[in-house]
XYZ file of N, CA and C in Angstrom:
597
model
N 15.267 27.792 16.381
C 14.267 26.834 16.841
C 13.564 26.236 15.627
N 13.691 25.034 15.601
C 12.838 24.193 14.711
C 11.473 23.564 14.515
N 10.391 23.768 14.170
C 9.372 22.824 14.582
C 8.531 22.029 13.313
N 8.634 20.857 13.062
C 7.921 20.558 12.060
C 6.482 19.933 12.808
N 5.651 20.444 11.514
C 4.395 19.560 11.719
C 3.958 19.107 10.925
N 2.868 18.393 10.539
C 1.652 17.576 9.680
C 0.554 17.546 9.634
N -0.459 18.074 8.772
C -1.733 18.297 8.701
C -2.418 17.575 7.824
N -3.567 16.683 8.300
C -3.714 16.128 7.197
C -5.734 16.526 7.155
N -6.596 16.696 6.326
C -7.944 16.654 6.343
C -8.647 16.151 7.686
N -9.249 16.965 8.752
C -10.059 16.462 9.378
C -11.067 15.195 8.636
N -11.511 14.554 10.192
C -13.060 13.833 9.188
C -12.308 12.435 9.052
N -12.942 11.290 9.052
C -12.394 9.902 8.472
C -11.902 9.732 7.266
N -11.225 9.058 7.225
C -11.280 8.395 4.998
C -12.441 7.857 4.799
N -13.049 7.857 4.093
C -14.310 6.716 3.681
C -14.056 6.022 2.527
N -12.886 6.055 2.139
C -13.040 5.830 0.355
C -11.777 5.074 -0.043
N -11.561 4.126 -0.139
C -10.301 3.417 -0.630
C -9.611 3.895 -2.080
N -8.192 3.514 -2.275
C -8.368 4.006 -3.237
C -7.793 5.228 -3.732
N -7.139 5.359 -5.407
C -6.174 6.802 -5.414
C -7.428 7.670 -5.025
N -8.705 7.190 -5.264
C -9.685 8.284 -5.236
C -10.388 9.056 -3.581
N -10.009 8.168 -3.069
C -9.838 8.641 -1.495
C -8.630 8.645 -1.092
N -7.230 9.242 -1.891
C -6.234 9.705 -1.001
C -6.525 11.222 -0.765
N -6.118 11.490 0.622
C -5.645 12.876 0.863
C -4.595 13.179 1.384
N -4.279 14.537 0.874
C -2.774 15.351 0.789
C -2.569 15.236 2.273
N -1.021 15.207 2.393
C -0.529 15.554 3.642
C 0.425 17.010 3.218
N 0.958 17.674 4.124
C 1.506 18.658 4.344
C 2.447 19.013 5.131
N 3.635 19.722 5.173
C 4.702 19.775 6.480
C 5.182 21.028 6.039
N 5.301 21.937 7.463
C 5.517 23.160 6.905
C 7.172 22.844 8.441
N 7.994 24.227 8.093
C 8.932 24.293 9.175
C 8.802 25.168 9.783
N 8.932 25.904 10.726
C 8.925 27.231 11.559
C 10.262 27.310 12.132
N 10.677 28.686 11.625
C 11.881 28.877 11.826
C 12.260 30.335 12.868
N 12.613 30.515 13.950
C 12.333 31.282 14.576
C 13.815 32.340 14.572
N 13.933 34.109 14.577
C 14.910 34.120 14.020
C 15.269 34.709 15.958
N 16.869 34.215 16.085
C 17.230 34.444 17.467
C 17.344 35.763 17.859
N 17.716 36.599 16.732
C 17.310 38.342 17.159
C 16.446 38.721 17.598
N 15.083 38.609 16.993
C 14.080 39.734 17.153
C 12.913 39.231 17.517
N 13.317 37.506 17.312
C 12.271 36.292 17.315
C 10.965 36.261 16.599
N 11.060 36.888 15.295
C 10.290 36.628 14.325
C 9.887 35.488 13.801
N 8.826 34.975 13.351
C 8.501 33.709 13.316
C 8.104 33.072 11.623
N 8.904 32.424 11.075
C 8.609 32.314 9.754
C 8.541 30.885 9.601
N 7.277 30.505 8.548
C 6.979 28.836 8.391
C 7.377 29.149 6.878
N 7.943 28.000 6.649
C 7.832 27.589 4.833
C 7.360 26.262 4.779
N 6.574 25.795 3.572
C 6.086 25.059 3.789
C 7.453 24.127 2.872
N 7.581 22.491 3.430
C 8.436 22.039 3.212
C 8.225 20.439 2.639
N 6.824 20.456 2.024
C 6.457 19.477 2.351
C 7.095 18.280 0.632
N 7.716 19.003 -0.211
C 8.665 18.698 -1.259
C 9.582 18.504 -0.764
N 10.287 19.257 0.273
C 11.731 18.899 0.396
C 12.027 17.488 0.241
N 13.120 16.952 0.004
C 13.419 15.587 -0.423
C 13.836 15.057 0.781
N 14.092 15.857 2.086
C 14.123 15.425 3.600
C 13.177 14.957 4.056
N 11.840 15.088 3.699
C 10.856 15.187 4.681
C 9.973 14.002 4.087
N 10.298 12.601 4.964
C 9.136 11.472 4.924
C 8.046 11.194 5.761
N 7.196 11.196 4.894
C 5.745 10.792 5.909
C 5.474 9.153 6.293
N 5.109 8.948 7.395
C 4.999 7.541 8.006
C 3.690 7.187 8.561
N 3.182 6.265 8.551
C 1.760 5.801 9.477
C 2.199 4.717 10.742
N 1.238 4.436 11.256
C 1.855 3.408 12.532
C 1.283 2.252 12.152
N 0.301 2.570 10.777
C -0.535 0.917 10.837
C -0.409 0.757 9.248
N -0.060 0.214 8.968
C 0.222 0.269 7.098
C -0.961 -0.626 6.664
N -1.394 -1.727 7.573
C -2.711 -1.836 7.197
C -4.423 -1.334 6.975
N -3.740 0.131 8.134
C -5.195 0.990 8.078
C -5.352 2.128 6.691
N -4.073 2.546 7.011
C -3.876 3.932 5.810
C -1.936 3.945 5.343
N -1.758 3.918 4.502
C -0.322 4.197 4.163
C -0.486 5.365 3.512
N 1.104 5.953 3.186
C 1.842 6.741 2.688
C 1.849 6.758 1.130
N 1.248 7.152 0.237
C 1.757 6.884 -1.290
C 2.164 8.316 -2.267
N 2.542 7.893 -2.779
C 3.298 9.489 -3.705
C 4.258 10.209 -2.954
N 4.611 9.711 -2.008
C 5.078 10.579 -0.599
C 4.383 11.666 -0.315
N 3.386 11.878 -0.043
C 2.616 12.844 0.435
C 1.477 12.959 0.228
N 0.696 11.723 0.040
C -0.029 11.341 0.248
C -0.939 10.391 1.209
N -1.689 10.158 1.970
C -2.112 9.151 2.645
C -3.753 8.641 1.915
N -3.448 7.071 1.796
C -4.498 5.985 1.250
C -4.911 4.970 2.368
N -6.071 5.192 2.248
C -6.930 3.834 3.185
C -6.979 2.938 2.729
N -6.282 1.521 3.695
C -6.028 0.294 3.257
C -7.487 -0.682 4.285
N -7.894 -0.374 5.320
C -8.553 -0.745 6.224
C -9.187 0.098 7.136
N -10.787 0.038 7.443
C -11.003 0.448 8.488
C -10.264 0.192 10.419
N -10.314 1.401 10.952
C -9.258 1.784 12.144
C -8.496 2.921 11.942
N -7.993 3.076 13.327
C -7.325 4.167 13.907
C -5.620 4.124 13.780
N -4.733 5.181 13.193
C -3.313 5.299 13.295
C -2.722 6.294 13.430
N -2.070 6.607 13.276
C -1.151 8.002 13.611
C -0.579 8.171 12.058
N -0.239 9.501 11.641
C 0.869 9.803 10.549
C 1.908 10.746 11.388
N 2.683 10.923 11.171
C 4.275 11.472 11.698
C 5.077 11.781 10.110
N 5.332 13.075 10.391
C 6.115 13.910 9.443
C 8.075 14.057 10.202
N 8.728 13.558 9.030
C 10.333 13.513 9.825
C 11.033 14.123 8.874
N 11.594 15.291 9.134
C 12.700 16.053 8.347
C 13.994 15.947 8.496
N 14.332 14.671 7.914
C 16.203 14.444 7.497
C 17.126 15.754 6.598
N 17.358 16.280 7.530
C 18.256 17.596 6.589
C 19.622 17.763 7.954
N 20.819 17.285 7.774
C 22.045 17.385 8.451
C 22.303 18.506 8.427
N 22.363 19.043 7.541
C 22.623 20.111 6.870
C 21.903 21.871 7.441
N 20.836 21.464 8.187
C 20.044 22.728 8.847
C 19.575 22.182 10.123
N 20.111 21.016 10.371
C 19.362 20.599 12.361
C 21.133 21.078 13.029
N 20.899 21.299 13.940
C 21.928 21.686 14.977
C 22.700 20.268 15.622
N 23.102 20.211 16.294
C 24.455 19.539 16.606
C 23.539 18.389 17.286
N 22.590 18.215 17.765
C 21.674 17.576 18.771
C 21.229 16.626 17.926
N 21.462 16.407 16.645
C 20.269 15.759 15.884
C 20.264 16.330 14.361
N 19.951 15.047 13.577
C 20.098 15.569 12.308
C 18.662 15.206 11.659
N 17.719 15.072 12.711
C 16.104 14.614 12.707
C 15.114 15.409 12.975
N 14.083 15.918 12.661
C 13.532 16.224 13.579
C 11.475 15.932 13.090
N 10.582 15.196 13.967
C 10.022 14.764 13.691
C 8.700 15.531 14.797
N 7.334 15.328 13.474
C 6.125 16.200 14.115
C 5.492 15.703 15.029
N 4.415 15.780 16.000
C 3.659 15.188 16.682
C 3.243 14.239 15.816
N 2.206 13.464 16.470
C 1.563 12.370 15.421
C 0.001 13.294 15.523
N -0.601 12.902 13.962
C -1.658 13.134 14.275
C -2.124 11.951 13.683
N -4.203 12.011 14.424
C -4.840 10.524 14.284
C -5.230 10.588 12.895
N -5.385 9.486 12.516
C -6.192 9.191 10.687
C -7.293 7.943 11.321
N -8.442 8.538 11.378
C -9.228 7.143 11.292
C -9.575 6.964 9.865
N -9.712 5.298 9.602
C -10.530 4.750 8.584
C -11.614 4.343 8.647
N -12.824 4.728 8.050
C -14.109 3.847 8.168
C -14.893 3.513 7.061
N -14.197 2.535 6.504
C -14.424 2.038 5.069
C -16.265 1.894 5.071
N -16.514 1.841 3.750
C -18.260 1.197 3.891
C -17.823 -0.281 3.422
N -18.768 -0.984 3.984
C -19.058 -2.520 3.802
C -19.771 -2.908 1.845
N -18.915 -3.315 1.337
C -19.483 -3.533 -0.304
C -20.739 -4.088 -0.460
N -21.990 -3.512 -1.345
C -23.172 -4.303 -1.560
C -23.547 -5.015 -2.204
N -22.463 -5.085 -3.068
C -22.449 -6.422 -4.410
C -20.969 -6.531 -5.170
N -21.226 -7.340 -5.926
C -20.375 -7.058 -7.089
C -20.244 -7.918 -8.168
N -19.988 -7.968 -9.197
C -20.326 -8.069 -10.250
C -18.836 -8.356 -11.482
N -19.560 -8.909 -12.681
C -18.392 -9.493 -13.486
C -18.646 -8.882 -14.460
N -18.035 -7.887 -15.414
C -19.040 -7.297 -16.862
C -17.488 -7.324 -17.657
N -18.658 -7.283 -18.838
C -17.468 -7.229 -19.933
C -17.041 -6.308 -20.414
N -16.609 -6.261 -21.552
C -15.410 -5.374 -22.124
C -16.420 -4.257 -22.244
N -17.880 -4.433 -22.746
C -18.731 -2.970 -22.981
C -19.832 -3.112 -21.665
N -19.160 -3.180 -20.705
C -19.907 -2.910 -19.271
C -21.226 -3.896 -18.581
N -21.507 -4.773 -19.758
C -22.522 -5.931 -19.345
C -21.859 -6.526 -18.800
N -22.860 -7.080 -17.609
C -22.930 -8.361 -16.897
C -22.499 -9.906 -17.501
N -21.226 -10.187 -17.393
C -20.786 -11.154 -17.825
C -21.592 -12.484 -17.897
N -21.839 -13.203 -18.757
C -22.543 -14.459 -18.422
C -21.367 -15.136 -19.285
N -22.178 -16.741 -20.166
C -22.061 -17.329 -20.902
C -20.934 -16.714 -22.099
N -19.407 -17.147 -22.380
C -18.012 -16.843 -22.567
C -17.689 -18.117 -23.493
N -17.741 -18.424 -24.796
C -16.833 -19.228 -25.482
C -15.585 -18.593 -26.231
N -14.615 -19.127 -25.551
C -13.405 -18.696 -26.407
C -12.318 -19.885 -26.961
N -11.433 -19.761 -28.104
C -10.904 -20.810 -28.686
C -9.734 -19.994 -29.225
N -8.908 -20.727 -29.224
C -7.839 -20.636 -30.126
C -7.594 -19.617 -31.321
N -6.938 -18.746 -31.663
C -6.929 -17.981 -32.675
C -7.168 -19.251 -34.229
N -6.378 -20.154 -34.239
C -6.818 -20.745 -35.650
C -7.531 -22.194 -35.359
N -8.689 -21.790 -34.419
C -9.778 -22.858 -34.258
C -10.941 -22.432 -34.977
N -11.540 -23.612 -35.164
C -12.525 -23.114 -36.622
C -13.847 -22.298 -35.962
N -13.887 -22.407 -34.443
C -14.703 -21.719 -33.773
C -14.560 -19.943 -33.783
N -13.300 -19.913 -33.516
C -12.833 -18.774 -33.466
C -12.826 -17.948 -35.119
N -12.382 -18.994 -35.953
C -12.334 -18.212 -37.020
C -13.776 -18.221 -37.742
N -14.755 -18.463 -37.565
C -15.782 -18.457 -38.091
C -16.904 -17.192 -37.596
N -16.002 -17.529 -35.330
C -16.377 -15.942 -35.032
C -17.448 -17.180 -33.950
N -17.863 -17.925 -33.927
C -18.462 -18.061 -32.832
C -17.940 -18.552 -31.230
N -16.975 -18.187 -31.420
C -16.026 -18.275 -30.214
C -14.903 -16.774 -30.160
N -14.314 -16.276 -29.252
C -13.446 -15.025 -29.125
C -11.952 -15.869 -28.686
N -11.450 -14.756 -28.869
C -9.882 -15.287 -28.796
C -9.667 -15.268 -27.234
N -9.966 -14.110 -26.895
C -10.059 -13.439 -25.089
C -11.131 -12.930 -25.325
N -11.588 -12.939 -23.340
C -12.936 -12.103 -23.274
C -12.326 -11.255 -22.494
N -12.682 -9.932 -22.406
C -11.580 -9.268 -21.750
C -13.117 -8.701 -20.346
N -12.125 -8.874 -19.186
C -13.361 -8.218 -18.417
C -12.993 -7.694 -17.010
N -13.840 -7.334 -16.170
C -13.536 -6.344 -14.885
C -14.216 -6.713 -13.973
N -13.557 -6.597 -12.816
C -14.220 -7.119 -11.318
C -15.190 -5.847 -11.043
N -16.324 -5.815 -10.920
C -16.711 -4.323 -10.511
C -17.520 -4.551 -8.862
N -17.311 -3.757 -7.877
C -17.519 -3.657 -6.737
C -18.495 -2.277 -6.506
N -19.525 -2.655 -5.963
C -20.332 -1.589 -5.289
C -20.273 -1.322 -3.868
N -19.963 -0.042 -3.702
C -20.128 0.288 -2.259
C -21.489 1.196 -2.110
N -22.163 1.831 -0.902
C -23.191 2.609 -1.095
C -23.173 3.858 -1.606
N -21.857 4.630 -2.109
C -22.151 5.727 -3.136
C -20.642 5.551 -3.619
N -20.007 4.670 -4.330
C -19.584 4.317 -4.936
C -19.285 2.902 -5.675
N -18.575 3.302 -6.904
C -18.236 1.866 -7.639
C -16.357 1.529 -8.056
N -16.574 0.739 -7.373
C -14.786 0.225 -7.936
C -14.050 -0.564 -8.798
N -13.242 -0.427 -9.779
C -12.791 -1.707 -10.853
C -11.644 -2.135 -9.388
N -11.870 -3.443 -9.071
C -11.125 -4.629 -7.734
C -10.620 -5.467 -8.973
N -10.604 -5.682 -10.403
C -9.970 -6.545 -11.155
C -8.618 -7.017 -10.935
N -7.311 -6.268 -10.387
C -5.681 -6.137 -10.087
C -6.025 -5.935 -8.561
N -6.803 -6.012 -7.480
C -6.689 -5.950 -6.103
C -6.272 -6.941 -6.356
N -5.248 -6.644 -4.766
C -4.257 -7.876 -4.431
C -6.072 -8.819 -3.448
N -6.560 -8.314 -2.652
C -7.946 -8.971 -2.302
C -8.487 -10.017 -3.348
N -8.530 -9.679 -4.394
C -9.496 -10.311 -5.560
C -8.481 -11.697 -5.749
N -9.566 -12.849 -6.018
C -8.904 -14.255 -6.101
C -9.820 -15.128 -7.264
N -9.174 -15.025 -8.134
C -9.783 -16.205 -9.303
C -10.030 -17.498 -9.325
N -11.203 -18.233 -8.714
C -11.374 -19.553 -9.021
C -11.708 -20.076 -10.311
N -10.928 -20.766 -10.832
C -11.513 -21.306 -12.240
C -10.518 -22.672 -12.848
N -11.421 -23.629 -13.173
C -10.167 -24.653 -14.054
C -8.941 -23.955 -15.027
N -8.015 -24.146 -14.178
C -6.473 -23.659 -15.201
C -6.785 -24.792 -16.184
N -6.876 -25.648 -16.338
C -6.475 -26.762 -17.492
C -7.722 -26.198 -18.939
N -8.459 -25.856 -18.738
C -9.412 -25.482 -19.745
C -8.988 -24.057 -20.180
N -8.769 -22.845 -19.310
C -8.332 -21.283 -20.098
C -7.660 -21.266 -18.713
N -7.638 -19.913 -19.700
C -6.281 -19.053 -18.372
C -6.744 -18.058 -18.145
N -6.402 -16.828 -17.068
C -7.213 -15.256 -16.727
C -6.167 -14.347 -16.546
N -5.623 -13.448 -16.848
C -4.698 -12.582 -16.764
C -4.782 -11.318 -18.224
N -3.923 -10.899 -17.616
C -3.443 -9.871 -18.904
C -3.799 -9.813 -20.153
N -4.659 -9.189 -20.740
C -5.148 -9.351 -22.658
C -3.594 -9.243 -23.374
N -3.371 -10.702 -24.427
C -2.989 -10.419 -25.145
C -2.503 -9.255 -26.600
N -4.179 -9.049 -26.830
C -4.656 -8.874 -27.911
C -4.260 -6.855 -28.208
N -3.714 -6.511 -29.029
C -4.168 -5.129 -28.818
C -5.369 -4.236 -28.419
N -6.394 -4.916 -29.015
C -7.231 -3.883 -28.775
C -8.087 -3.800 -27.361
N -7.314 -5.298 -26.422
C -7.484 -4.968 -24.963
C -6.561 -4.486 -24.468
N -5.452 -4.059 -24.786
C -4.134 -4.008 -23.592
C -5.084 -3.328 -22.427
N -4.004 -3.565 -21.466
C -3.957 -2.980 -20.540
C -5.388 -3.452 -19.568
N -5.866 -4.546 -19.734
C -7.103 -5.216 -19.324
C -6.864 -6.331 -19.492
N -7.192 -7.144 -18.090
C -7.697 -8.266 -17.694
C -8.797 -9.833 -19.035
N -8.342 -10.716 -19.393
C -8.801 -11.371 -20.470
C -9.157 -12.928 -19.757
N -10.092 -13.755 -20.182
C -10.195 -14.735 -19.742
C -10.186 -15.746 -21.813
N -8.658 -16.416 -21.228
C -8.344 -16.491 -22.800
C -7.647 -18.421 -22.763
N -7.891 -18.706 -23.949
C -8.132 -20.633 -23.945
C -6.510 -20.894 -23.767
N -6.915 -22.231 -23.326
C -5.388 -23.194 -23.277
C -5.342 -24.119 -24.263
N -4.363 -24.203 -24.997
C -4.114 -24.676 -26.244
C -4.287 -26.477 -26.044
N -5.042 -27.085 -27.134
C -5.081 -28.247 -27.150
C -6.142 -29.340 -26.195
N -6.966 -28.171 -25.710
C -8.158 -28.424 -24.960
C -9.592 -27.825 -25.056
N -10.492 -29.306 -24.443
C -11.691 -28.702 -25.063
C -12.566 -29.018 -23.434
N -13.731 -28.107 -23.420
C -14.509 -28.451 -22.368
C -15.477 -27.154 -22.052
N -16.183 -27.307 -20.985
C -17.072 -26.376 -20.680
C -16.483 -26.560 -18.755
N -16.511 -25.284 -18.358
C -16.474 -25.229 -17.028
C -17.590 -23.903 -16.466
């Protein structure tokens, strides 16, 4: 006899985010036909066993065994153990009840533009690496900076959310990816060659 299940944290998600994922789990129970002893292993590595949601917009699946809140609401997760190899002739599947995942995100209370050393972004001249602005230093090559989002007991970098949307004249600079070494890996608001202006 086979039975898989899935357990995941009582309680809502509140928290978007790798920092509000929680673990899922799948154990098997294996019952032996002699003596009917009852043994679980937990199985939740096996390379059979995928976890699923019903709403990929409320909470998905990540790391495989993990579940992340994408939206407040209600879904199911379902644990399915593909192993041919140990299901009986009936089926080479075998899949857990569903259990519920609510989401109940908090509503954001601000948010904010700061720079590379955590201030509040204002006033940004940048130029050309061999513009006489730049080389004199009163202009930057890139400004490198971060979307920051407040919720009521937390704070989020939203800079790479697929949510987040940049309005700004393309023809004057550009916003993406830092060139520069000593931003990698951060967001830059950096000039377009052969143009001048204030926006």
């Amino acid at each position: 006899t086979l039975q898989t299940t899935v357990t995941v944290e009582r309680g809502p998600l509140t928290r978007e985010g790798a920092e509000g994922r929680q673990f899922l789990a799948a154990s098997m129970a294996v019952r032996d036909p002699v003596d009917g002893t009852l043994v679980f292993e937990d199985v939740t590595e096996d390379a059979g066993i995928v976890f699923a949601t019903s709403a990929a917009q409320v909470a998905t699946v990540v790391n495989r065994s993990s579940v992340e809140a994408m939206g407040s609401g209600v879904c199911t997760v379902v644990a399915e153990w593909r192993n041919p190899d140990a299901c009986d002739a009936t089926g080479a599947r075998r899949t857990s009840n569903a259990v519920p995942v609510t989401v109940a995100l908090p509503v954001a209370t601000g948010a904010e533009v700061i720079d590379g050393a955590g201030a509040v972004l204002g006033r940004v001249t940048v130029a050309d690496g061999s513009d006489a602005a730049a080389v004199s230093g009163s202009a930057v090559v890139e400004q490198p900076f971060e979307v920051r989002v407040t919720y009521p007991s937390y704070v989020r970098d939203l800079t790479t959310d697929g949510r987040t949307q940049f309005v700004y004249n393309q023809t004057l600079f550009a916003v993406g990816a830092c060139n520069q070494s000593a931003h990698r890996g951060r967001w830059c608001i950096g000039p377009r060659a052969g143009v001048e202006g204030t926006a």
